[in-house]
Amino acid sequence: MHVPVVSVALRVVLGELETLLASAGVVTPEVDAQLLVRSVTGLSRAELLTAANLELGAEQVGVLRGMGERRAEREPLQLILGSVGFRYLEVVVRPGVFVPRPETEVLAGEAVARVPVGGVVVEPCTGTGAIACAVASEAHPGTVVATDLSRAAADLARYNATRCGVGVTVLRGDLLAPVDPGLRGRVDVLVSNPPYVAESELAGLEPEVVEWDPRSALVAGPSGHEVSDRLIAAAGEWLTPGGWLLLEVDERRAAATAARAAAAGLTESGTVADLAGRDRVVVARRPRPHVGKR
């Protein structure tokens, strides 16, 4: 005989979720379980720590167990929750669009720090629009343009820009192809988290990535350099003198990508470490014209 659930103590539900997620190989079962519970109960992190004996109703327990089963199938936590915190914004995420990760907040921060007041920012491969929205929100640019070849991504980026109340123009197309040609030579920051996985590396990625993120947003080609090379080649034409190119790349290719940028004629080429101390962001600059002494 089935006995319906009336209520269950929060600590019991948390314990169930943590055990389920740990057995499924989720790297951070405790953190994920807490975030799931907070999303359903509305409790803050501090409140959760003191609410162990709180009784959850049958509906809440059922929802949480369903969410736990989805996470145990390695569906990304962000997709289950429907949104993700990105710097100071809450960005909506949807299946079929690349999910922004915390490491990319470093890339966005580097862009924010380099945008002059009234400057021009272009972000190819925008995905959810998280970077473009963060830059538009935190800095004082005059123009922010984001592009993506995926219709689903472009639509979501537009939605997030409107939801966040920021001025971002989202265009559908390949890298810089849809951008107004009048911006050639006027871009202060060209920033992108492009596809950078080599085809041979795809199978080794976590299930949350390889089974849920679009392949087109992950794989650049046989070497992993294909898309970043195209952006490096375009930087000299699109950047204003002194403008910055900022790219997120695989840590194993960061030094090589910086060297490729230098070989293409960009200056001040180097790398920036992510939150885990791994070189993941490549920075380079279009040189300013040399002014000789008279």
Short mmCIF file of C-alpha atoms in Angstrom, two decimals:
data_model
loop_
_atom_site.label_atom_id
_atom_site.label_comp_id
_atom_site.label_asym_id
_atom_site.label_seq_id
_atom_site.Cartn_x
_atom_site.Cartn_y
_atom_site.Cartn_z
CA MET A 1 0.00 0.00 0.00
CA HIS A 2 1.39 3.40 -1.00
CA VAL A 3 1.57 5.87 1.87
CA PRO A 4 1.62 9.48 0.61
CA VAL A 5 4.37 11.76 1.85
CA VAL A 6 3.00 14.39 4.22
CA SER A 7 6.20 16.22 5.16
CA VAL A 8 9.91 15.51 5.45
CA ALA A 9 12.56 17.36 7.44
CA LEU A 10 14.83 19.52 5.31
CA ARG A 11 17.95 17.76 6.65
CA VAL A 12 16.57 14.43 5.45
CA VAL A 13 15.86 15.72 1.96
CA LEU A 14 19.31 17.32 1.78
CA GLY A 15 20.90 14.06 2.84
CA GLU A 16 18.96 12.12 0.20
CA LEU A 17 19.98 14.54 -2.52
CA GLU A 18 23.64 14.58 -1.52
CA THR A 19 23.79 10.77 -1.49
CA LEU A 20 22.05 10.52 -4.86
CA LEU A 21 24.30 13.09 -6.52
CA ALA A 22 27.50 11.67 -5.04
CA SER A 23 26.62 8.19 -6.27
CA ALA A 24 26.04 9.64 -9.76
CA GLY A 25 29.54 11.12 -9.86
CA VAL A 26 28.55 14.78 -9.47
CA VAL A 27 31.69 16.61 -8.40
CA THR A 28 30.01 18.93 -5.85
CA PRO A 29 27.03 16.96 -4.48
CA GLU A 30 26.67 18.98 -1.27
CA VAL A 31 26.72 22.36 -3.02
CA ASP A 32 24.36 21.21 -5.76
CA ALA A 33 21.92 19.73 -3.25
CA GLN A 34 21.87 22.98 -1.27
CA LEU A 35 21.25 25.05 -4.40
CA LEU A 36 18.37 22.81 -5.43
CA VAL A 37 16.78 23.12 -2.00
CA ARG A 38 17.25 26.88 -1.95
CA SER A 39 15.66 27.23 -5.38
CA VAL A 40 12.50 25.45 -4.19
CA THR A 41 12.25 26.82 -0.64
CA GLY A 42 13.49 30.36 -1.26
CA LEU A 43 15.88 30.09 1.69
CA SER A 44 19.11 32.05 1.66
CA ARG A 45 22.40 30.27 2.23
CA ALA A 46 22.51 31.54 5.82
CA GLU A 47 18.92 30.51 6.47
CA LEU A 48 19.56 27.05 5.06
CA LEU A 49 22.30 26.45 7.62
CA THR A 50 19.87 27.01 10.51
CA ALA A 51 16.79 25.33 9.06
CA ALA A 52 17.71 21.65 9.38
CA ASN A 53 14.46 20.79 11.16
CA LEU A 54 12.22 22.71 8.79
CA GLU A 55 9.44 20.46 7.49
CA LEU A 56 9.02 20.45 3.72
CA GLY A 57 5.59 19.70 2.30
CA ALA A 58 4.81 16.84 -0.06
CA GLU A 59 4.79 19.06 -3.14
CA GLN A 60 8.23 20.55 -2.35
CA VAL A 61 9.67 17.11 -1.60
CA GLY A 62 8.34 15.76 -4.89
CA VAL A 63 9.76 18.66 -6.88
CA LEU A 64 13.15 18.32 -5.20
CA ARG A 65 13.35 14.59 -5.79
CA GLY A 66 12.52 15.13 -9.44
CA MET A 67 15.21 17.79 -9.73
CA GLY A 68 17.66 15.51 -7.97
CA GLU A 69 16.99 12.74 -10.46
CA ARG A 70 17.64 15.14 -13.34
CA ARG A 71 20.94 16.24 -11.80
CA ALA A 72 21.91 12.61 -11.20
CA GLU A 73 21.50 12.11 -14.95
CA ARG A 74 24.19 14.82 -15.21
CA GLU A 75 21.91 17.49 -16.59
CA PRO A 76 23.67 20.78 -15.78
CA LEU A 77 22.50 22.37 -12.56
CA GLN A 78 22.06 25.69 -14.35
CA LEU A 79 19.51 24.22 -16.77
CA ILE A 80 17.57 22.62 -13.92
CA LEU A 81 17.43 25.93 -12.07
CA GLY A 82 16.72 27.87 -15.26
CA SER A 83 19.27 30.59 -14.64
CA VAL A 84 22.81 31.21 -13.47
CA GLY A 85 24.48 33.99 -11.53
CA PHE A 86 27.10 35.67 -13.71
CA ARG A 87 29.06 38.40 -11.96
CA TYR A 88 26.32 40.81 -10.79
CA LEU A 89 23.56 39.53 -13.07
CA GLU A 90 21.18 36.57 -13.16
CA VAL A 91 21.20 35.15 -16.68
CA VAL A 92 18.51 32.83 -18.05
CA VAL A 93 19.79 29.59 -19.60
CA ARG A 94 18.01 27.22 -21.96
CA PRO A 95 18.72 23.82 -23.53
CA GLY A 96 20.57 24.13 -26.82
CA VAL A 97 22.59 27.19 -25.78
CA PHE A 98 26.04 27.01 -24.19
CA VAL A 99 25.85 27.38 -20.40
CA PRO A 100 28.22 30.06 -19.02
CA ARG A 101 30.64 28.84 -16.36
CA PRO A 102 32.12 30.76 -13.39
CA GLU A 103 35.57 30.79 -15.03
CA THR A 104 34.25 33.00 -17.82
CA GLU A 105 33.50 35.74 -15.28
CA VAL A 106 37.26 36.43 -15.35
CA LEU A 107 37.10 37.06 -19.09
CA ALA A 108 34.16 39.42 -18.61
CA GLY A 109 36.03 41.24 -15.85
CA GLU A 110 39.05 41.75 -18.09
CA ALA A 111 36.74 43.27 -20.70
CA VAL A 112 35.03 45.55 -18.16
CA ALA A 113 38.42 46.83 -17.00
CA ARG A 114 39.51 47.75 -20.53
CA VAL A 115 36.44 49.49 -21.93
CA PRO A 116 36.80 53.28 -22.12
CA VAL A 117 33.78 55.45 -21.37
CA GLY A 118 31.70 55.56 -24.52
CA GLY A 119 33.77 52.80 -26.10
CA VAL A 120 32.81 50.05 -28.54
CA VAL A 121 32.65 46.40 -27.47
CA VAL A 122 32.00 43.45 -29.79
CA GLU A 123 31.45 39.91 -28.51
CA PRO A 124 31.28 37.11 -31.09
CA CYS A 125 30.02 33.68 -29.93
CA THR A 126 27.87 35.32 -27.26
CA GLY A 127 25.72 32.29 -26.31
CA THR A 128 23.42 33.49 -23.52
CA GLY A 129 24.78 37.02 -23.86
CA ALA A 130 26.28 36.85 -20.36
CA ILE A 131 29.56 38.59 -21.18
CA ALA A 132 28.00 41.34 -23.28
CA CYS A 133 25.35 41.99 -20.64
CA ALA A 134 27.94 42.10 -17.85
CA VAL A 135 30.11 44.58 -19.75
CA ALA A 136 27.13 46.77 -20.61
CA SER A 137 26.00 46.66 -16.98
CA GLU A 138 29.32 47.30 -15.24
CA ALA A 139 31.23 49.55 -17.61
CA HIS A 140 30.11 52.66 -19.48
CA PRO A 141 30.41 51.67 -23.13
CA GLY A 142 28.72 53.55 -25.92
CA THR A 143 28.08 50.50 -28.09
CA VAL A 144 27.93 46.79 -27.26
CA VAL A 145 27.33 44.31 -30.09
CA ALA A 146 27.02 40.55 -29.57
CA THR A 147 26.83 37.92 -32.30
CA ASP A 148 26.14 34.21 -32.55
CA LEU A 149 25.61 31.86 -35.46
CA SER A 150 22.96 29.95 -33.50
CA ARG A 151 19.41 31.31 -33.75
CA ALA A 152 18.58 29.88 -30.32
CA ALA A 153 21.58 31.62 -28.78
CA ALA A 154 20.89 34.96 -30.48
CA ASP A 155 17.25 34.86 -29.34
CA LEU A 156 18.25 34.03 -25.77
CA ALA A 157 20.95 36.73 -25.70
CA ARG A 158 18.36 39.31 -26.79
CA TYR A 159 16.00 38.10 -24.09
CA ASN A 160 18.72 38.34 -21.42
CA ALA A 161 19.74 41.84 -22.54
CA THR A 162 16.14 43.00 -22.21
CA ARG A 163 15.69 41.17 -18.91
CA CYS A 164 18.87 42.70 -17.49
CA GLY A 165 17.93 46.15 -18.78
CA VAL A 166 21.17 46.73 -20.67
CA GLY A 167 21.93 48.15 -24.09
CA VAL A 168 23.24 45.25 -26.14
CA THR A 169 22.59 44.79 -29.86
CA VAL A 170 22.45 41.07 -30.70
CA LEU A 171 23.00 39.96 -34.30
CA ARG A 172 22.80 36.49 -35.77
CA GLY A 173 25.74 35.47 -37.91
CA ASP A 174 29.27 34.10 -38.06
CA LEU A 175 31.72 35.96 -35.81
CA LEU A 176 32.10 39.51 -37.18
CA ALA A 177 30.20 39.00 -40.44
CA PRO A 178 26.93 40.60 -39.23
CA VAL A 179 28.62 43.56 -37.50
CA ASP A 180 28.22 47.01 -39.05
CA PRO A 181 31.26 47.54 -41.33
CA GLY A 182 31.35 51.10 -40.05
CA LEU A 183 32.79 49.75 -36.79
CA ARG A 184 35.94 48.44 -38.52
CA GLY A 185 38.93 50.06 -36.87
CA ARG A 186 36.76 51.48 -34.05
CA VAL A 187 36.35 48.53 -31.66
CA ASP A 188 37.94 49.11 -28.25
CA VAL A 189 37.41 45.58 -26.93
CA LEU A 190 36.87 42.44 -29.01
CA VAL A 191 36.01 39.76 -26.46
CA SER A 192 34.96 36.15 -27.00
CA ASN A 193 34.61 32.76 -25.41
CA PRO A 194 34.72 30.90 -28.74
CA PRO A 195 34.67 27.16 -29.41
CA TYR A 196 38.15 25.95 -28.43
CA VAL A 197 37.93 22.19 -27.98
CA ALA A 198 39.78 19.96 -30.45
CA GLU A 199 37.66 17.24 -32.04
CA SER A 200 39.72 14.49 -30.39
CA GLU A 201 39.10 16.00 -26.93
CA LEU A 202 35.31 16.03 -27.03
CA ALA A 203 34.81 12.50 -25.68
CA GLY A 204 36.90 13.27 -22.59
CA LEU A 205 34.72 16.14 -21.37
CA GLU A 206 32.32 15.91 -18.43
CA PRO A 207 28.79 14.62 -19.26
CA GLU A 208 27.34 18.01 -18.29
CA VAL A 209 29.31 19.52 -21.17
CA VAL A 210 29.46 16.91 -23.93
CA GLU A 211 25.84 15.75 -23.54
CA TRP A 212 24.18 19.13 -23.03
CA ASP A 213 26.16 21.97 -24.58
CA PRO A 214 25.83 22.34 -28.37
CA ARG A 215 28.73 20.72 -30.20
CA SER A 216 29.07 23.82 -32.35
CA ALA A 217 29.75 25.90 -29.24
CA LEU A 218 32.45 23.49 -28.06
CA VAL A 219 34.47 22.15 -30.98
CA ALA A 220 36.61 24.52 -33.02
CA GLY A 221 38.08 21.85 -35.31
CA PRO A 222 40.95 19.37 -35.40
CA SER A 223 43.41 21.59 -33.50
CA GLY A 224 41.15 23.69 -31.26
CA HIS A 225 42.75 26.88 -32.63
CA GLU A 226 40.47 27.31 -35.64
CA VAL A 227 38.05 29.94 -34.30
CA SER A 228 40.52 31.81 -32.12
CA ASP A 229 42.85 32.06 -35.14
CA ARG A 230 40.07 33.69 -37.15
CA LEU A 231 39.45 36.24 -34.41
CA ILE A 232 43.16 36.96 -34.11
CA ALA A 233 43.35 37.52 -37.86
CA ALA A 234 40.37 39.89 -37.74
CA ALA A 235 41.60 41.86 -34.73
CA GLY A 236 44.01 44.06 -36.69
CA GLU A 237 41.19 45.19 -38.98
CA TRP A 238 38.44 45.68 -36.41
CA LEU A 239 40.26 46.98 -33.35
CA THR A 240 41.03 50.65 -32.91
CA PRO A 241 44.75 51.37 -32.36
CA GLY A 242 45.38 50.39 -28.74
CA GLY A 243 42.21 48.25 -28.67
CA TRP A 244 42.17 44.87 -26.93
CA LEU A 245 41.49 41.32 -28.06
CA LEU A 246 40.39 39.06 -25.18
CA LEU A 247 39.84 35.33 -25.70
CA GLU A 248 39.00 32.42 -23.41
CA VAL A 249 40.90 29.32 -24.51
CA ASP A 250 41.90 25.87 -23.31
CA GLU A 251 44.67 26.17 -20.75
CA ARG A 252 46.78 23.73 -22.77
CA ARG A 253 46.73 26.14 -25.71
CA ALA A 254 46.87 29.49 -23.90
CA ALA A 255 50.59 30.11 -24.41
CA ALA A 256 50.41 29.01 -28.04
CA THR A 257 47.40 31.26 -28.65
CA ALA A 258 49.22 34.24 -27.14
CA ALA A 259 52.19 33.47 -29.39
CA ARG A 260 49.91 33.31 -32.43
CA ALA A 261 48.48 36.71 -31.53
CA ALA A 262 51.99 38.15 -31.31
CA ALA A 263 52.92 36.58 -34.64
CA ALA A 264 49.86 38.27 -36.17
CA GLY A 265 51.26 41.66 -35.18
CA LEU A 266 49.40 42.24 -31.91
CA THR A 267 51.34 43.54 -28.93
CA GLU A 268 51.29 43.09 -25.14
CA SER A 269 50.22 39.51 -25.77
CA GLY A 270 49.91 37.36 -22.66
CA THR A 271 47.66 35.23 -20.47
CA VAL A 272 45.48 35.74 -17.40
CA ALA A 273 44.68 32.98 -14.90
CA ASP A 274 41.11 31.93 -14.16
CA LEU A 275 39.56 31.36 -10.72
CA ALA A 276 41.40 28.04 -10.41
CA GLY A 277 44.78 29.54 -11.31
CA ARG A 278 44.82 28.14 -14.84
CA ASP A 279 45.88 30.30 -17.77
CA ARG A 280 42.61 30.54 -19.66
CA VAL A 281 42.34 34.12 -20.91
CA VAL A 282 44.57 35.43 -23.69
CA VAL A 283 44.98 39.20 -24.00
CA ALA A 284 46.59 41.09 -26.86
CA ARG A 285 46.47 44.60 -28.25
CA ARG A 286 46.48 46.29 -31.61
CA PRO A 287 49.62 48.45 -31.64
CA ARG A 288 49.33 52.21 -31.68
CA PRO A 289 50.97 54.04 -34.57
CA HIS A 290 54.57 54.89 -33.86
CA VAL A 291 55.07 58.63 -33.55
CA GLY A 292 58.63 59.57 -34.29
CA LYS A 293 60.43 62.62 -33.05
CA ARG A 294 60.79 65.53 -35.41
#
